[in-house]
Short mmCIF file of C-alpha atoms and ligand atoms in Angstrom, two decimals:
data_model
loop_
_atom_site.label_atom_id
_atom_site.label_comp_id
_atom_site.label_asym_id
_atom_site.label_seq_id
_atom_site.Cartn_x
_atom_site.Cartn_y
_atom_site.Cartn_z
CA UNK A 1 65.23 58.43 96.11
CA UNK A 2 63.36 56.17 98.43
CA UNK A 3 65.65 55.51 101.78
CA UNK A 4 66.91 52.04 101.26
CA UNK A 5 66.11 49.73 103.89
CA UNK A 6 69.80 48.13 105.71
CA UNK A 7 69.84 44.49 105.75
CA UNK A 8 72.17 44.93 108.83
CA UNK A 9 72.41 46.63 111.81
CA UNK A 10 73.79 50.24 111.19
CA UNK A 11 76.12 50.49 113.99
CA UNK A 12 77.32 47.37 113.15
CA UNK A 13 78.56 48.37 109.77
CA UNK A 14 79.43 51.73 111.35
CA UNK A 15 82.03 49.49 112.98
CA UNK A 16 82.90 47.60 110.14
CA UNK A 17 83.70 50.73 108.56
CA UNK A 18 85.88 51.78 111.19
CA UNK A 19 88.35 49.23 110.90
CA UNK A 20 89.43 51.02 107.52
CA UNK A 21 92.42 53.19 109.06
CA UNK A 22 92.16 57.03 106.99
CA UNK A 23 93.51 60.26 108.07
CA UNK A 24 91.54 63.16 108.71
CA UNK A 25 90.78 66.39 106.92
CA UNK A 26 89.20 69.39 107.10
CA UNK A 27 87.28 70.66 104.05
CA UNK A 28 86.60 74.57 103.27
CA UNK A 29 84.40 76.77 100.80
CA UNK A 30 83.06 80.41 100.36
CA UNK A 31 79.68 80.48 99.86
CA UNK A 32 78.21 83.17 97.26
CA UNK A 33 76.62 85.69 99.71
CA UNK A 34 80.72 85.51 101.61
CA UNK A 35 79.71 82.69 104.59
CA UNK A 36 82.70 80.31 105.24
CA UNK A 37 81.42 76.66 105.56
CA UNK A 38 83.69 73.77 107.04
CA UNK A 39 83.16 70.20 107.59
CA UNK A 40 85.54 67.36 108.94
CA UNK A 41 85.62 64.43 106.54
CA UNK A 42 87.40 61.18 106.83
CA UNK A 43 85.73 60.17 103.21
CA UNK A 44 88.45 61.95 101.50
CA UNK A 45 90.47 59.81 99.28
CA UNK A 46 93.09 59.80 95.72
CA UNK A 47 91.33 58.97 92.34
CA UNK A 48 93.59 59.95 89.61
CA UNK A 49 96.89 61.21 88.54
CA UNK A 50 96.59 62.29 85.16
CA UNK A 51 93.84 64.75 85.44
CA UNK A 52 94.86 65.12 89.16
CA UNK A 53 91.62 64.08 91.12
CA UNK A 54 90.44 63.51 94.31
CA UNK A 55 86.84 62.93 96.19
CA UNK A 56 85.10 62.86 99.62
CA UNK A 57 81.48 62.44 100.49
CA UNK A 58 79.02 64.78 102.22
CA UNK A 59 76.23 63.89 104.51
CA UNK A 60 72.59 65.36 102.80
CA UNK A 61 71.78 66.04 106.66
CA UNK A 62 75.12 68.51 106.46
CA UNK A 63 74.00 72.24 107.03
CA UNK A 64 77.06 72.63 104.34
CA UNK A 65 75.70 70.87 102.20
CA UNK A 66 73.64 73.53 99.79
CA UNK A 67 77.10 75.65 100.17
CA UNK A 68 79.23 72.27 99.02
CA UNK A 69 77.02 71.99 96.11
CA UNK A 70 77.18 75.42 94.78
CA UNK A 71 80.76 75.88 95.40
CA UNK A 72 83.02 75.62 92.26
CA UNK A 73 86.03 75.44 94.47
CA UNK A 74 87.12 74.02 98.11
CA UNK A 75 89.93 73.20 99.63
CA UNK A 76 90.97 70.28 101.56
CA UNK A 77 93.43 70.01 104.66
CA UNK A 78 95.03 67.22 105.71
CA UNK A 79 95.32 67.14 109.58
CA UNK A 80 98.61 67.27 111.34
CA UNK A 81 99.21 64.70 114.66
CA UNK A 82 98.15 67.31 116.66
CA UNK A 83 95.25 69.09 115.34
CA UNK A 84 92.52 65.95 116.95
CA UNK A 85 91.19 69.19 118.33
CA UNK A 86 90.38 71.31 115.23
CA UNK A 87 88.94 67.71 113.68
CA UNK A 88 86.44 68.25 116.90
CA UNK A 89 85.67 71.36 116.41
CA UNK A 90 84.93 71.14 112.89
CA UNK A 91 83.05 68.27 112.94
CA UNK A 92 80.62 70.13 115.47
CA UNK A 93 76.71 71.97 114.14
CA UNK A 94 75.68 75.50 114.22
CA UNK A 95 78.60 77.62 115.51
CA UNK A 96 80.95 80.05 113.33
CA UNK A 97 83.12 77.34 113.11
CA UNK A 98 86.10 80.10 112.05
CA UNK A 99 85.83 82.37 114.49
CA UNK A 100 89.22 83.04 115.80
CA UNK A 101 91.23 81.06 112.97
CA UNK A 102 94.07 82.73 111.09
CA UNK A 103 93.23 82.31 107.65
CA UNK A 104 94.04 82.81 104.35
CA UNK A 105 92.10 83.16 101.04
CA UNK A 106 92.23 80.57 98.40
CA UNK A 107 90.37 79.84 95.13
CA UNK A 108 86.53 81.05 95.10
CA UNK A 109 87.17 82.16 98.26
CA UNK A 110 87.95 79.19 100.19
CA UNK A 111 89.46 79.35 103.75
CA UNK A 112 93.01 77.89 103.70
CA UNK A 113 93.81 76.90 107.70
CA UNK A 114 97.07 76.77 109.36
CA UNK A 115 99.39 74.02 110.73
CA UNK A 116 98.46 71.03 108.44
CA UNK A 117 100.35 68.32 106.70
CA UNK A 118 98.90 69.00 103.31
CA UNK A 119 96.62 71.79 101.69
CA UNK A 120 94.86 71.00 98.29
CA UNK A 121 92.79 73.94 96.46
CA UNK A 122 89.86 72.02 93.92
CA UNK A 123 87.83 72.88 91.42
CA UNK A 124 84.44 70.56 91.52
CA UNK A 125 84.73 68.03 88.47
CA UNK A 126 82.00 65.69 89.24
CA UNK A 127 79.35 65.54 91.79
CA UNK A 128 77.38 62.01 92.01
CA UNK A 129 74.77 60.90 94.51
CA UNK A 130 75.83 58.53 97.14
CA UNK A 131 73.13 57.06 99.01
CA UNK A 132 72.86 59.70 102.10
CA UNK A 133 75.94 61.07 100.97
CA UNK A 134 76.87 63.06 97.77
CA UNK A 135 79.72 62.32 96.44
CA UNK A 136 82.39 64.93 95.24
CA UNK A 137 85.12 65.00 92.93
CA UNK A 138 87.35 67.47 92.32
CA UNK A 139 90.29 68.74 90.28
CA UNK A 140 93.71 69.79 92.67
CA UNK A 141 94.74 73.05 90.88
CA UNK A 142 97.09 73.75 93.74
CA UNK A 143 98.69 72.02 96.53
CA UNK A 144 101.49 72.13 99.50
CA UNK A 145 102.40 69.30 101.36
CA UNK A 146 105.26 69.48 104.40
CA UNK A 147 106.76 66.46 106.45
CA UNK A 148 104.20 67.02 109.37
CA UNK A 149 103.18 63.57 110.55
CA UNK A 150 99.54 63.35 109.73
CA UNK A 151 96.67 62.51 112.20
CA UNK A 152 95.02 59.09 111.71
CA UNK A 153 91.49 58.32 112.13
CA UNK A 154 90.67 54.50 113.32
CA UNK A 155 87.63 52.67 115.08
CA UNK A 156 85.86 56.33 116.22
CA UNK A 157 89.56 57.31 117.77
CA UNK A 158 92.05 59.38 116.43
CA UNK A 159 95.26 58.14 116.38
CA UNK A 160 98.67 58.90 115.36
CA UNK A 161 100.91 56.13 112.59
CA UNK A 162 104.16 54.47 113.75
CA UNK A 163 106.26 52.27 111.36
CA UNK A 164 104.98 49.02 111.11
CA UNK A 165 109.05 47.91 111.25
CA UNK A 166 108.90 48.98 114.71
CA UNK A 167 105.84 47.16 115.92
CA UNK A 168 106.78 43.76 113.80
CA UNK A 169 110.07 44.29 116.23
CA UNK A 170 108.39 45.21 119.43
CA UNK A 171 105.46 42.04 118.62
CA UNK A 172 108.68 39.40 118.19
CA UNK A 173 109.71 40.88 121.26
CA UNK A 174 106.45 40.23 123.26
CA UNK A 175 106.81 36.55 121.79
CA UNK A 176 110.22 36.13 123.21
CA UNK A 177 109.65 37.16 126.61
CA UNK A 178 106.44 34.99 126.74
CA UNK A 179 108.23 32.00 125.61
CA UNK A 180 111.20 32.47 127.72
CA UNK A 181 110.42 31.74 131.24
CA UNK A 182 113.60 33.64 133.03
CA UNK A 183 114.08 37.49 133.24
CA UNK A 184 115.55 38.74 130.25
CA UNK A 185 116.30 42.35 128.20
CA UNK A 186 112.74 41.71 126.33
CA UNK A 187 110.88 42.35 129.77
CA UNK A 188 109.19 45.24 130.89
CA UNK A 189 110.93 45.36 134.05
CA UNK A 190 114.10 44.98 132.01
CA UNK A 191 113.04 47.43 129.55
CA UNK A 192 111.76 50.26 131.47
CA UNK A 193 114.26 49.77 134.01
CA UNK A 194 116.82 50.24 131.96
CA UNK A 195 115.10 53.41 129.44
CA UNK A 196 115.22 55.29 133.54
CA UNK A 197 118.62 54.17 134.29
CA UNK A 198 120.01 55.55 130.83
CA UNK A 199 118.45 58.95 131.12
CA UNK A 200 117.82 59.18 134.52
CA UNK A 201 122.08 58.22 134.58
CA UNK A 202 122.55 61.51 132.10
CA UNK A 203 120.68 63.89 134.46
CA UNK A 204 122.92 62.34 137.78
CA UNK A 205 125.82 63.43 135.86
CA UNK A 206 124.99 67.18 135.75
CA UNK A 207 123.84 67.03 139.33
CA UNK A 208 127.76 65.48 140.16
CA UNK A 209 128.61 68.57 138.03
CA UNK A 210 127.08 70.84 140.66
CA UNK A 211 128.54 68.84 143.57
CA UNK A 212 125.65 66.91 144.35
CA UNK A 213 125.93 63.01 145.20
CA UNK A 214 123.17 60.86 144.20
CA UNK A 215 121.21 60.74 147.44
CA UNK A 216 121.61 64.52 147.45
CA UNK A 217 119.91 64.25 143.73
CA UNK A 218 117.51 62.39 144.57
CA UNK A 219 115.96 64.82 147.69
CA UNK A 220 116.33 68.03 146.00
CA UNK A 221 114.23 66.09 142.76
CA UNK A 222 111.83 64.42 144.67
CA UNK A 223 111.27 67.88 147.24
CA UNK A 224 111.04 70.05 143.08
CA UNK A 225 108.61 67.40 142.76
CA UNK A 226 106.28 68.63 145.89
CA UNK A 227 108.48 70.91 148.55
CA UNK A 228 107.42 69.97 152.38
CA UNK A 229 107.96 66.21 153.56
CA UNK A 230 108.52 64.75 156.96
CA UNK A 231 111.75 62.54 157.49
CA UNK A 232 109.34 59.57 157.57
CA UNK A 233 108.03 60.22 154.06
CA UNK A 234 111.58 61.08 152.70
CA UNK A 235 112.74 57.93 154.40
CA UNK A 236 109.93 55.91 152.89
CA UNK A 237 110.62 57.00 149.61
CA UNK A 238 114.29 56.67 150.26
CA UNK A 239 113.91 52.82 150.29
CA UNK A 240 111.55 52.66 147.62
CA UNK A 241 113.95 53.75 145.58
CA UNK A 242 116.70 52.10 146.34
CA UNK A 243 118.31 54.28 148.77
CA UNK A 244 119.66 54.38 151.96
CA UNK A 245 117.95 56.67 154.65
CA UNK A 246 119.93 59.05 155.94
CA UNK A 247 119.44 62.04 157.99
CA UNK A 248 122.82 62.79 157.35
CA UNK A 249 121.84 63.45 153.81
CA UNK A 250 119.37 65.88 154.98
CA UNK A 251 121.39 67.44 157.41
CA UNK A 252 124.49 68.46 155.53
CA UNK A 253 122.35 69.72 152.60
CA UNK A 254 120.40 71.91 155.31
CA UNK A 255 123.73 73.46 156.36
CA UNK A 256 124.70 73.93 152.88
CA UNK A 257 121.99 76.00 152.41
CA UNK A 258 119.93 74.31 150.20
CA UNK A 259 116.96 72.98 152.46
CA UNK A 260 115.34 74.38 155.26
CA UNK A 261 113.24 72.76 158.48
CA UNK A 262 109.67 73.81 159.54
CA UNK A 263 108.75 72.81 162.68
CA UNK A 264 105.43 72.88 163.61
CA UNK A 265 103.79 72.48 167.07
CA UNK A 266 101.12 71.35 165.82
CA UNK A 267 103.19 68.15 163.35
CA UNK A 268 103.06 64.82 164.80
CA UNK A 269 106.49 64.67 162.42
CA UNK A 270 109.79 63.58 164.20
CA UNK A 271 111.56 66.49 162.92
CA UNK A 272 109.26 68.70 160.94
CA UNK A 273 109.07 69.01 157.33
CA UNK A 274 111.68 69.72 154.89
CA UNK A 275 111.89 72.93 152.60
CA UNK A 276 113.88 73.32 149.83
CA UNK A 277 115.34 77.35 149.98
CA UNK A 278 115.59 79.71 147.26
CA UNK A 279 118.94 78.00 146.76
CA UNK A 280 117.80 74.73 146.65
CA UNK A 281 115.16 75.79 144.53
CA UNK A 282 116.91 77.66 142.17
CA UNK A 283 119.72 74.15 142.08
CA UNK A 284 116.75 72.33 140.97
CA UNK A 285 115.04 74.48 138.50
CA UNK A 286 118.90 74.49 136.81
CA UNK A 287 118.62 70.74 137.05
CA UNK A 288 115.44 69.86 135.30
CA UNK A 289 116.39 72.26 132.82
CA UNK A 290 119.33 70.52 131.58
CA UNK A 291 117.15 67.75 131.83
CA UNK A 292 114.48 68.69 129.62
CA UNK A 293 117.82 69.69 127.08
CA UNK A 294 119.18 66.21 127.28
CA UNK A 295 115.16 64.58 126.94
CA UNK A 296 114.42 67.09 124.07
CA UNK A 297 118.03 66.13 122.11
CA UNK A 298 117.05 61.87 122.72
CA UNK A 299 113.32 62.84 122.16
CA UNK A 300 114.25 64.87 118.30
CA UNK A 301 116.31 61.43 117.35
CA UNK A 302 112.81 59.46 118.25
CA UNK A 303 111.10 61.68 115.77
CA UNK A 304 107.86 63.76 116.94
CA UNK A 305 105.16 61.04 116.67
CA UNK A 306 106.69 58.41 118.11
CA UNK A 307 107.51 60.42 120.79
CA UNK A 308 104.01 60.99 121.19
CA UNK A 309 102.73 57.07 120.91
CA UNK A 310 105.54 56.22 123.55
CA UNK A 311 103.92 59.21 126.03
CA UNK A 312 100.86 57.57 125.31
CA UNK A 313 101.77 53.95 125.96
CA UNK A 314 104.02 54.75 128.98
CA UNK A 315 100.88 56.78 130.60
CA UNK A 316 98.79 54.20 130.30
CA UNK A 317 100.99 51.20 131.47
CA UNK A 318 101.69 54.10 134.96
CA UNK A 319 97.96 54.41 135.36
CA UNK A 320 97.70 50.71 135.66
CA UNK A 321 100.35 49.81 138.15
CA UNK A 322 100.23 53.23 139.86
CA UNK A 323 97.86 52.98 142.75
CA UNK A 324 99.45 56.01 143.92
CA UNK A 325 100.66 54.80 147.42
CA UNK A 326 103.85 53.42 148.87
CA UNK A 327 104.74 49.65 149.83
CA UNK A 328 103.62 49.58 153.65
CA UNK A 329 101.21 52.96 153.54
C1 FMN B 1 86.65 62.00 112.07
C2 FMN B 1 85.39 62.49 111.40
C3 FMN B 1 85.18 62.23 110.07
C4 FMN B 1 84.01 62.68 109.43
N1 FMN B 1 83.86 62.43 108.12
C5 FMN B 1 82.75 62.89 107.48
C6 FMN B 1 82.61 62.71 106.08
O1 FMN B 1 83.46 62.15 105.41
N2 FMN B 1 81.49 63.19 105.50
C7 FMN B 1 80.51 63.84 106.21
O2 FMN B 1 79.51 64.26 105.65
N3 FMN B 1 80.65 64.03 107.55
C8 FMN B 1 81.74 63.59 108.18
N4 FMN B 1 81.89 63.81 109.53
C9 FMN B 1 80.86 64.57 110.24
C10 FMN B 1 80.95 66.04 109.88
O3 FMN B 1 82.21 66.59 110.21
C11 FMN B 1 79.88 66.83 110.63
O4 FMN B 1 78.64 66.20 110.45
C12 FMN B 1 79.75 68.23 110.09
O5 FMN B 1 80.92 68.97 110.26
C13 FMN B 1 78.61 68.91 110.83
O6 FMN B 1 78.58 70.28 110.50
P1 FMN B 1 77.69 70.90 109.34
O7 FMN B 1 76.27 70.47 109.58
O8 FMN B 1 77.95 72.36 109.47
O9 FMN B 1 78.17 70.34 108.05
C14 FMN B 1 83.03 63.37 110.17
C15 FMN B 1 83.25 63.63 111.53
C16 FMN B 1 84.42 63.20 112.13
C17 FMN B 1 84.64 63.50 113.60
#
């Protein structure tokens, strides 16, 4: 077949394309002489029922593609949320592409991965040419499916789904807060403010449990969180959070054992820098694991992909109001 010429500009319609939201899979075969051949396809899609049929389309530049052709079976995998990396590394050229994989045989031979939402074993039904592409159906002899959130594929990223409920919520939300022009519970500040003070309030508890007050808290945290600051840093970050400075605070923990002073000749600091000890250390360590309990028990009512998508979100609204310094440094 001649190559037809594109009235349009191909990355344009690239893009065009991309605006059709698909999940991802990863489709296997044998070949006759035993070589496993793999190729991440977004093409896949449902055709029918009753026979049960499915299809995806192969590139003709595909170094798969004589193995694709010959094979009478393959088997498709539908991606999990987190296997963006195994998309990657399937979609790649010229490597063993299963090197390393625990696998298991399926029909003809095919390679059946781990870890994914949905596996479907197919018999080729149909093959049809497709432009650059052939396209090919197949018959699902076989198939397992679990309640793995799926990865999404969208505009060249991958992606992971939340319920459109919840952003139809959060969008009325935005809506609210821009038409209202006093601070209310649909701001950020409001928001996020609050999200800390809940959880942030759980973890306070257990260190009252262990007969810490919340200043107390808040310097064995922030020292977990990089051991060795001056009173002036402490003090800064003291404020900044809404504290009061005290070295008071500092010294009664010291003579409870639980932090330590360094003084250096050679520190310009007022009173050298502050250690948490093996006891302090070991206070902490007991802290943020009852922490990570209490997050994981919220975290498993949130469900595992929107726990991702609010990771994601809450990383990227830090990295833009994070310039990583203090007020006044
Ligand atoms: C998300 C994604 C979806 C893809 N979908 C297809 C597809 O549907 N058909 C196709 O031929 N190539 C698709 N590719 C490209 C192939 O994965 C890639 O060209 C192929 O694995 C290259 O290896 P091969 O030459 O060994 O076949 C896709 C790549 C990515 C990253």
């Amino acid at each position: 077949m001649s190559k037809p010429s594109t009235p349009f500009d191909q990355r344009e319609f690239r893009n065009a394309l991309g605006t059709f939201t698909t999940g991802v899979t990863i489709i296997t075969a044998c070949q006759a002489d035993g070589k496993l051949v793999g190729v991440t396809a977004n093409s896949f899609n449902s055709v029918s029922l009753d026979p049960p049929l499915v299809l995806w389309s192969l590139s003709k530049s595909s170094n798969s593609l004589a193995a694709f052709e010959a094979a009478e079976y393959w088997a498709v995998h539908i991606l999990s949320h987190d296997q963006d990396q195994l998309a990657t590394h399937f979609s790649k050229r010229a490597h063993d592409k299963f090197a390393g994989l625990d696998l298991e045989t399926g029909m003809g031979g095919a390679p059946l991965l781990d870890g994914c939402t949905t596996r479907m074993q197919c018999k080729t039904a149909y093959r049809y040419d497709g432009g650059d592409h052939i396209i090919m159906v197949g018959e699902v002899m076989h198939f397992e499916h679990s309640d793995i959130a799926p990865l999404v594929y969208q505009r060249g990223n991958y992606a992971v789904a939340t319920r459109k409920e919840l952003a139809d919520e959060a969008e009325a939300l935005i809506k609210a807060t821009a038409a209202s022009d006093s601070f209310d519970e649909n701001s950020m500040s409001y928001l996020l403010g609050s999200a800390y003070f809940h959880l942030y309030g759980k973890l306070r508890e257990f260190g009252a449990l262990q007969g810490l007050n919340d200043a107390e808290f808040f310097v064995l945290n922030t020292l977990a969180a990089r051991n060795g600051r001056s009173l002036a840093e402490l003090n800064r970050l003291f404020v900044y959070a809404g504290h009061t400075p005290l070295i008071n605070v500092l010294d009664d923990m010291t003579a409870r054992g639980l932090l330590q002073v360094v003084v250096d000749q050679g520190e310009r600091t007022e009173r050298g820098l502050f250690y948490l000890t093996a006891m302090g250390q070991a206070l902490a360590q007991e802290i943020a694991n009852a922490g990570k309990q209490t997050e994981l028990a919220l975290l498993g009512n949130l469900g595992a992909v929107d726990t991702i998508a609010l990771r994601t979100l809450l990383r990227r609204f830090i990295s833009l109001t994070d310039d990583g310094k203090l007020p006044g440094e």
